Amino acid sequence: MYSVETRSLSKSFGAVTAVNDISFAVESGEIFGFLGPNGAGKSTTIMILTTLLKPTSGQALVFGFDVMTQPKQVRQSIGYVQQESTVDEYLTGKENLLLQARLNHIPKDQIDKRIDEVLELIELSDKQNDPVVTYSGGMRKRLDIAGGLLHRPKVLFLDEPTVGLDIQTRRKIWEYIKKIHKEFEMTIFLTTHYMEEADQLCDRIGIIDRGKIQVIDSPENMKNAMGNEVISLTFENGNFADFLSQLRQIDLIKKINEDNNKLTIFASKGTEVIPKIFQISSELQIKIISISLTQPTLDDVFISYTGHEIRDDDTGFNRKREHAKMKRLRA
Ligand SMILES: Nc1ncnc2c1ncn2[C@@H]1O[C@H](COP(=O)(O)OP(=O)(O)O)[C@@H](O)[C@H]1O
Ligand SMILES: [Mg+2]
């Protein structure tokens, strides 16, 4: 049985189709990620899977339980850590976890043990009696995650777990996520618009854009499908059109992206392709200014599937909305 599954799932808000006929399945124990820009439909999907929103059509299942007809069983199986922190700043870390434990109906005689366990896992034991206002952004996020683990869910949903944190803190959060995954042997479903995060954490990634899943695969397979190497080339003058058409005849070249006098060439054997590029350019009297050989990144994959880059902006609209919904769930 899959831990998470959707079948032709769609969600519209009036004229806006936030989630457009998506079908995917997550194996038990996998770290699965949705990678996509703001507005792609990531949070909407998570909110359907966590029973906070009703789908317009299609089906969503968590461990075989249908979110529409068995929401209670779904909620018992899941932990949900939303993008914006939900902890109370004026309580201590421990008090926040106590509150969370009661909301989750954890048996009284187990509460202390569970809290100690998650505090230790997330390395906040020595800060547990400090008020959260004194915590850094990374510590707050760790406390949020700890709260989502208290009832030992079988699947943990993390919506943009490191958004807004600096890169060092993000890396540390990744380590905690890996540690949790290992110790609890749970499924993790996360969303992100950071390529590196998806690459570092996920066994498989679904690239989502404008409500549609463009591709689902492991980061490795996605990158390999692009050709093993990327040649970045800048040049000036000469016959650009002939240059391009001759390059396209080279078998080892799989794809060429053009951007003024910059070419990004995806090739299977970069070191064999480079001499050929020089030969063609000298015949056509094209002056190569720079050339470099690198491995493909998920950025390259994303652009090739969506035709655009992931932009990093946030209106804050979604965050407020999610906060309000979470409160309703807890009430
Ligand atoms: N409650 C809502 N009412 C109207 N439009 C919404 C609502 N929630 C989300 N949307 C729209 O649905 C689309 C997907 O949003 P969302 O799932 O939050 O994307 P993501 O989490 O990938 O940034 C966006 O265009 C967003 O503006
Ligand atoms: Mg979102």
CSV table of C-alpha atoms and ligand atoms in Angstrom, one decimal:
chain,number,residue,atom,x,y,z
A,1,MET,CA,0.0,0.0,0.0
A,2,TYR,CA,1.2,3.5,-0.8
A,3,SER,CA,1.7,5.9,2.0
A,4,VAL,CA,0.3,8.8,-0.1
A,5,GLU,CA,-1.6,8.6,-3.3
A,6,THR,CA,-3.6,10.9,-5.4
A,7,ARG,CA,-5.8,10.0,-8.4
A,8,SER,CA,-6.7,12.7,-10.9
A,9,LEU,CA,-6.7,15.2,-8.0
A,10,SER,CA,-7.9,18.7,-8.8
A,11,LYS,CA,-8.7,21.8,-6.7
A,12,SER,CA,-10.1,25.1,-8.0
A,13,PHE,CA,-10.7,28.3,-6.3
A,14,GLY,CA,-13.2,30.1,-8.5
A,15,ALA,CA,-11.5,30.6,-11.8
A,16,VAL,CA,-8.1,29.6,-10.5
A,17,THR,CA,-7.1,25.9,-10.9
A,18,ALA,CA,-4.5,25.5,-8.2
A,19,VAL,CA,-4.1,21.7,-8.6
A,20,ASN,CA,-4.9,20.3,-12.0
A,21,ASP,CA,-5.5,16.6,-12.4
A,22,ILE,CA,-2.5,15.2,-10.5
A,23,SER,CA,-1.8,11.5,-9.9
A,24,PHE,CA,1.2,10.3,-8.0
A,25,ALA,CA,2.1,7.7,-5.4
A,26,VAL,CA,4.6,7.8,-2.6
A,27,GLU,CA,6.1,4.5,-1.3
A,28,SER,CA,6.2,3.8,2.4
A,29,GLY,CA,9.5,5.1,3.9
A,30,GLU,CA,10.3,7.4,1.0
A,31,ILE,CA,11.3,11.0,1.2
A,32,PHE,CA,9.2,12.5,-1.6
A,33,GLY,CA,9.3,16.2,-2.6
A,34,PHE,CA,7.3,18.6,-4.6
A,35,LEU,CA,9.6,21.0,-6.3
A,36,GLY,CA,8.0,24.1,-7.8
A,37,PRO,CA,7.7,27.9,-7.7
A,38,ASN,CA,5.3,29.9,-5.6
A,39,GLY,CA,1.8,29.4,-6.7
A,40,ALA,CA,2.5,26.0,-8.3
A,41,GLY,CA,-0.1,24.2,-6.1
A,42,LYS,CA,2.2,22.6,-3.5
A,43,SER,CA,0.5,23.9,-0.3
A,44,THR,CA,-3.0,23.2,-1.8
A,45,THR,CA,-2.0,19.6,-2.4
A,46,ILE,CA,-0.6,19.2,1.1
A,47,MET,CA,-3.7,20.8,2.6
A,48,ILE,CA,-5.9,18.3,0.8
A,49,LEU,CA,-3.8,15.4,1.9
A,50,THR,CA,-3.9,16.7,5.5
A,51,THR,CA,-7.8,17.0,5.3
A,52,LEU,CA,-7.7,20.9,5.6
A,53,LEU,CA,-9.1,21.4,2.2
A,54,LYS,CA,-11.6,19.4,0.1
A,55,PRO,CA,-10.7,18.5,-3.4
A,56,THR,CA,-12.9,19.7,-6.3
A,57,SER,CA,-12.5,16.3,-8.0
A,58,GLY,CA,-10.4,13.2,-7.8
A,59,GLN,CA,-9.1,11.3,-4.9
A,60,ALA,CA,-6.5,11.6,-2.2
A,61,LEU,CA,-5.4,8.7,0.0
A,62,VAL,CA,-3.1,8.4,3.0
A,63,PHE,CA,-2.2,4.8,3.9
A,64,GLY,CA,-5.3,3.8,2.0
A,65,PHE,CA,-7.6,6.1,4.0
A,66,ASP,CA,-9.6,8.5,1.9
A,67,VAL,CA,-9.3,12.2,3.0
A,68,MET,CA,-12.9,12.8,2.2
A,69,THR,CA,-14.5,9.8,3.8
A,70,GLN,CA,-12.0,8.8,6.5
A,71,PRO,CA,-10.5,12.1,7.6
A,72,LYS,CA,-10.1,11.0,11.2
A,73,GLN,CA,-7.9,8.0,10.3
A,74,VAL,CA,-5.9,10.2,7.9
A,75,ARG,CA,-5.2,12.7,10.7
A,76,GLN,CA,-4.1,10.0,13.1
A,77,SER,CA,-1.5,8.8,10.5
A,78,ILE,CA,0.0,12.2,9.7
A,79,GLY,CA,2.1,15.0,11.1
A,80,TYR,CA,1.9,18.3,9.4
A,81,VAL,CA,4.4,21.1,9.8
A,82,GLN,CA,3.3,24.1,7.9
A,83,GLN,CA,5.4,26.8,6.4
A,84,GLU,CA,4.8,29.5,9.0
A,85,SER,CA,5.7,28.7,12.6
A,86,THR,CA,2.7,27.8,14.8
A,87,VAL,CA,4.4,27.8,18.2
A,88,ASP,CA,3.4,30.3,20.9
A,89,GLU,CA,6.4,32.7,21.3
A,90,TYR,CA,5.6,33.5,25.0
A,91,LEU,CA,5.6,29.9,26.1
A,92,THR,CA,8.7,27.8,26.5
A,93,GLY,CA,9.7,25.1,24.1
A,94,LYS,CA,8.4,22.4,26.5
A,95,GLU,CA,5.1,24.2,27.2
A,96,ASN,CA,4.5,24.4,23.4
A,97,LEU,CA,5.1,20.7,23.1
A,98,LEU,CA,2.8,20.0,26.1
A,99,LEU,CA,0.0,21.9,24.4
A,100,GLN,CA,0.6,20.0,21.2
A,101,ALA,CA,0.6,16.7,23.0
A,102,ARG,CA,-2.8,17.5,24.6
A,103,LEU,CA,-4.2,18.6,21.2
A,104,ASN,CA,-3.1,15.3,19.7
A,105,HIS,CA,-4.7,13.3,22.6
A,106,ILE,CA,-1.5,11.6,23.6
A,107,PRO,CA,-2.1,9.5,26.7
A,108,LYS,CA,-1.2,11.4,29.8
A,109,ASP,CA,1.3,8.8,31.1
A,110,GLN,CA,3.3,9.0,27.9
A,111,ILE,CA,3.5,12.7,27.4
A,112,ASP,CA,6.7,13.4,29.3
A,113,LYS,CA,8.5,10.5,27.6
A,114,ARG,CA,7.4,11.5,24.1
A,115,ILE,CA,8.4,15.1,24.7
A,116,ASP,CA,11.8,14.1,26.0
A,117,GLU,CA,12.3,11.9,23.0
A,118,VAL,CA,11.5,14.6,20.4
A,119,LEU,CA,13.5,17.2,22.3
A,120,GLU,CA,16.5,15.0,22.3
A,121,LEU,CA,16.1,14.1,18.6
A,122,ILE,CA,15.9,17.7,17.6
A,123,GLU,CA,18.6,18.7,20.1
A,124,LEU,CA,16.6,21.3,22.0
A,125,SER,CA,16.7,19.5,25.4
A,126,ASP,CA,18.8,22.2,27.1
A,127,LYS,CA,16.6,25.1,25.7
A,128,GLN,CA,13.3,23.5,26.6
A,129,ASN,CA,12.6,25.8,29.5
A,130,ASP,CA,13.5,29.0,27.6
A,131,PRO,CA,10.7,31.0,26.1
A,132,VAL,CA,10.4,30.6,22.3
A,133,VAL,CA,11.0,34.4,21.8
A,134,THR,CA,14.6,33.8,22.6
A,135,TYR,CA,15.0,31.1,19.9
A,136,SER,CA,16.6,31.6,16.5
A,137,GLY,CA,14.7,30.9,13.3
A,138,GLY,CA,16.3,27.5,13.0
A,139,MET,CA,15.4,26.5,16.6
A,140,ARG,CA,11.8,27.5,16.1
A,141,LYS,CA,11.6,25.4,13.0
A,142,ARG,CA,13.1,22.5,14.9
A,143,LEU,CA,10.4,23.0,17.6
A,144,ASP,CA,7.7,23.0,15.0
A,145,ILE,CA,9.0,19.8,13.6
A,146,ALA,CA,9.2,18.3,17.1
A,147,GLY,CA,5.5,19.1,17.6
A,148,GLY,CA,4.7,17.3,14.4
A,149,LEU,CA,6.4,14.1,15.6
A,150,LEU,CA,4.9,13.8,19.1
A,151,HIS,CA,2.1,11.4,18.1
A,152,ARG,CA,4.6,9.3,16.0
A,153,PRO,CA,2.9,9.8,12.7
A,154,LYS,CA,3.6,7.4,9.9
A,155,VAL,CA,3.9,10.2,7.4
A,156,LEU,CA,5.2,13.7,8.0
A,157,PHE,CA,4.3,16.6,5.8
A,158,LEU,CA,6.7,19.4,5.7
A,159,ASP,CA,5.6,22.5,3.7
A,160,GLU,CA,8.7,24.5,2.7
A,161,PRO,CA,10.6,23.4,5.8
A,162,THR,CA,13.5,25.9,5.4
A,163,VAL,CA,11.9,28.8,3.6
A,164,GLY,CA,13.3,32.2,4.8
A,165,LEU,CA,16.2,30.6,6.7
A,166,ASP,CA,19.8,31.3,5.9
A,167,ILE,CA,21.8,28.6,4.0
A,168,GLN,CA,23.8,27.3,7.0
A,169,THR,CA,20.6,26.9,9.0
A,170,ARG,CA,18.9,25.3,6.1
A,171,ARG,CA,21.7,22.7,5.9
A,172,LYS,CA,21.3,22.0,9.6
A,173,ILE,CA,17.5,21.5,9.2
A,174,TRP,CA,18.3,19.0,6.3
A,175,GLU,CA,20.4,17.0,8.7
A,176,TYR,CA,17.6,16.9,11.3
A,177,ILE,CA,15.1,15.8,8.6
A,178,LYS,CA,17.5,13.0,7.6
A,179,LYS,CA,18.0,12.0,11.2
A,180,ILE,CA,14.2,11.9,11.9
A,181,HIS,CA,13.6,9.9,8.7
A,182,LYS,CA,16.2,7.3,9.8
A,183,GLU,CA,15.1,7.0,13.4
A,184,PHE,CA,11.4,7.0,12.9
A,185,GLU,CA,11.5,5.1,9.6
A,186,MET,CA,8.6,7.3,8.4
A,187,THR,CA,7.5,8.6,5.1
A,188,ILE,CA,8.3,12.3,4.5
A,189,PHE,CA,6.4,14.4,2.0
A,190,LEU,CA,7.9,17.8,1.6
A,191,THR,CA,7.5,20.8,-0.6
A,192,THR,CA,10.2,23.2,-1.6
A,193,HIS,CA,11.2,25.8,-4.2
A,194,TYR,CA,14.9,25.3,-3.4
A,195,MET,CA,16.6,23.0,-5.9
A,196,GLU,CA,19.4,22.1,-3.6
A,197,GLU,CA,17.0,21.1,-0.9
A,198,ALA,CA,15.1,18.7,-3.2
A,199,ASP,CA,18.4,17.3,-4.4
A,200,GLN,CA,19.8,16.8,-1.0
A,201,LEU,CA,16.8,15.3,0.7
A,202,CYS,CA,14.5,13.5,-1.7
A,203,ASP,CA,14.5,10.0,-3.0
A,204,ARG,CA,12.1,11.1,-5.7
A,205,ILE,CA,10.9,14.5,-6.8
A,206,GLY,CA,7.8,15.6,-8.6
A,207,ILE,CA,8.4,18.9,-10.5
A,208,ILE,CA,5.1,20.8,-10.2
A,209,ASP,CA,4.3,24.0,-12.1
A,210,ARG,CA,1.0,25.7,-12.5
A,211,GLY,CA,-0.9,22.9,-10.9
A,212,LYS,CA,0.5,20.2,-13.1
A,213,ILE,CA,3.2,17.6,-12.3
A,214,GLN,CA,5.7,17.8,-15.2
A,215,VAL,CA,7.8,14.8,-14.2
A,216,ILE,CA,8.4,12.5,-11.3
A,217,ASP,CA,11.8,10.7,-10.9
A,218,SER,CA,14.9,10.5,-8.7
A,219,PRO,CA,17.1,13.6,-8.8
A,220,GLU,CA,19.9,11.3,-10.3
A,221,ASN,CA,17.7,10.0,-13.1
A,222,MET,CA,16.5,13.5,-13.9
A,223,LYS,CA,20.0,14.9,-14.1
A,224,ASN,CA,21.2,11.9,-16.2
A,225,ALA,CA,18.4,12.3,-18.6
A,226,MET,CA,19.8,15.7,-19.4
A,227,GLY,CA,23.1,14.2,-20.7
A,228,ASN,CA,25.9,13.7,-18.2
A,229,GLU,CA,27.6,17.0,-18.8
A,230,VAL,CA,26.8,20.7,-19.4
A,231,ILE,CA,29.0,22.9,-21.5
A,232,SER,CA,28.5,26.6,-21.0
A,233,LEU,CA,29.9,28.7,-23.7
A,234,THR,CA,30.0,32.4,-24.5
A,235,PHE,CA,31.2,33.8,-27.8
A,236,GLU,CA,31.2,36.9,-29.9
A,237,ASN,CA,30.7,37.7,-33.7
A,238,GLY,CA,30.5,35.2,-36.5
A,239,ASN,CA,27.6,33.3,-38.1
A,240,PHE,CA,25.4,32.4,-35.2
A,241,ALA,CA,22.8,30.4,-37.1
A,242,ASP,CA,25.4,28.2,-38.9
A,243,PHE,CA,27.2,27.7,-35.6
A,244,LEU,CA,24.0,26.4,-33.9
A,245,SER,CA,23.0,24.2,-36.8
A,246,GLN,CA,26.4,22.6,-37.0
A,247,LEU,CA,26.5,22.0,-33.3
A,248,ARG,CA,23.1,20.4,-33.5
A,249,GLN,CA,24.5,17.8,-35.9
A,250,ILE,CA,26.9,16.5,-33.2
A,251,ASP,CA,25.4,13.2,-32.0
A,252,LEU,CA,26.8,13.6,-28.5
A,253,ILE,CA,24.9,16.8,-28.0
A,254,LYS,CA,21.4,16.2,-26.6
A,255,LYS,CA,20.1,19.7,-26.2
A,256,ILE,CA,21.1,23.3,-26.6
A,257,ASN,CA,19.6,26.3,-24.7
A,258,GLU,CA,20.3,29.7,-26.3
A,259,ASP,CA,20.5,33.0,-24.5
A,260,ASN,CA,22.0,35.7,-26.7
A,261,ASN,CA,25.7,34.9,-26.9
A,262,LYS,CA,25.6,32.3,-24.3
A,263,LEU,CA,24.9,28.6,-25.1
A,264,THR,CA,24.2,25.9,-22.6
A,265,ILE,CA,24.9,22.6,-24.2
A,266,PHE,CA,23.8,19.3,-22.7
A,267,ALA,CA,26.1,16.5,-23.9
A,268,SER,CA,26.8,12.9,-23.0
A,269,LYS,CA,30.6,13.2,-23.4
A,270,GLY,CA,31.7,16.7,-22.8
A,271,THR,CA,35.4,16.2,-23.2
A,272,GLU,CA,34.9,14.8,-26.7
A,273,VAL,CA,32.4,17.5,-27.7
A,274,ILE,CA,34.6,20.5,-26.7
A,275,PRO,CA,37.3,19.9,-29.5
A,276,LYS,CA,34.5,19.6,-32.0
A,277,ILE,CA,33.0,22.9,-30.8
A,278,PHE,CA,36.4,24.6,-31.2
A,279,GLN,CA,36.8,23.2,-34.7
A,280,ILE,CA,33.4,24.4,-35.9
A,281,SER,CA,33.9,27.8,-34.3
A,282,SER,CA,37.2,28.4,-35.9
A,283,GLU,CA,35.8,27.4,-39.3
A,284,LEU,CA,33.0,29.9,-38.9
A,285,GLN,CA,35.4,32.5,-37.4
A,286,ILE,CA,33.4,32.6,-34.2
A,287,LYS,CA,35.4,33.8,-31.2
A,288,ILE,CA,34.8,31.8,-28.1
A,289,ILE,CA,35.3,33.9,-25.0
A,290,SER,CA,34.7,31.3,-22.3
A,291,ILE,CA,33.9,27.7,-22.0
A,292,SER,CA,33.3,25.5,-19.0
A,293,LEU,CA,32.2,21.9,-18.3
A,294,THR,CA,30.0,21.1,-15.4
A,295,GLN,CA,27.5,18.4,-14.2
A,296,PRO,CA,23.8,19.1,-14.8
A,297,THR,CA,21.9,20.5,-11.9
A,298,LEU,CA,18.3,20.3,-11.0
A,299,ASP,CA,18.1,23.9,-12.2
A,300,ASP,CA,18.8,22.7,-15.7
A,301,VAL,CA,16.2,19.9,-15.3
A,302,PHE,CA,13.6,22.4,-14.0
A,303,ILE,CA,14.1,24.8,-16.9
A,304,SER,CA,13.9,22.0,-19.4
A,305,TYR,CA,10.6,20.8,-18.1
A,306,THR,CA,8.9,24.1,-17.4
A,307,GLY,CA,10.6,26.5,-19.8
A,308,HIS,CA,11.4,28.9,-16.9
A,309,GLU,CA,13.5,29.3,-13.8
A,310,ILE,CA,12.1,29.0,-10.3
A,311,ARG,CA,11.7,32.5,-8.9
A,312,ASP,CA,12.2,33.2,-5.3
A,313,ASP,CA,9.5,35.6,-4.2
A,314,ASP,CA,6.6,35.4,-1.7
A,315,THR,CA,3.6,37.6,-1.3
A,316,GLY,CA,2.8,36.2,2.2
A,317,PHE,CA,-0.7,35.5,1.1
A,318,ASN,CA,-0.4,31.7,1.4
A,319,ARG,CA,1.2,31.9,4.8
A,320,LYS,CA,-1.7,33.7,6.4
A,321,ARG,CA,-4.2,31.4,4.8
A,322,GLU,CA,-2.5,28.3,6.1
A,323,HIS,CA,-2.2,29.7,9.6
A,324,ALA,CA,-5.9,30.4,9.7
A,325,LYS,CA,-6.7,26.9,8.5
A,326,MET,CA,-4.4,25.2,11.0
A,327,LYS,CA,-6.2,27.0,13.8
A,328,ARG,CA,-9.4,25.6,12.6
A,329,LEU,CA,-8.0,22.0,12.5
A,330,ARG,CA,-6.9,22.3,16.1
A,331,ALA,CA,-10.1,23.7,17.3
B,1,LIG,N1,-7.9,30.0,-0.7
B,1,LIG,C1,-7.5,30.4,-1.9
B,1,LIG,N2,-8.3,31.2,-2.7
B,1,LIG,C2,-8.0,31.6,-3.9
B,1,LIG,N3,-6.8,31.2,-4.6
B,1,LIG,C3,-6.0,30.4,-3.9
B,1,LIG,C4,-6.3,30.0,-2.5
B,1,LIG,N4,-5.3,29.2,-2.1
B,1,LIG,C5,-4.4,29.1,-3.2
B,1,LIG,N5,-4.8,29.8,-4.2
B,1,LIG,C6,-4.1,30.0,-5.5
B,1,LIG,O1,-3.8,28.7,-6.0
B,1,LIG,C7,-2.6,28.6,-6.6
B,1,LIG,C8,-1.7,27.6,-5.9
B,1,LIG,O2,-1.4,28.0,-4.6
B,1,LIG,P1,-0.5,27.2,-3.5
B,1,LIG,O3,-1.0,25.8,-3.5
B,1,LIG,O4,-0.5,28.0,-2.3
B,1,LIG,O5,0.9,27.2,-4.2
B,1,LIG,P2,2.4,27.0,-3.6
B,1,LIG,O6,2.2,26.4,-2.2
B,1,LIG,O7,3.0,26.0,-4.6
B,1,LIG,O8,3.1,28.3,-3.6
B,1,LIG,C9,-2.1,30.0,-6.5
B,1,LIG,O9,-2.4,30.6,-7.7
B,1,LIG,C10,-2.8,30.6,-5.4
B,1,LIG,O10,-2.9,32.0,-5.5
B,2,MG,MG,3.0,27.1,-0.4
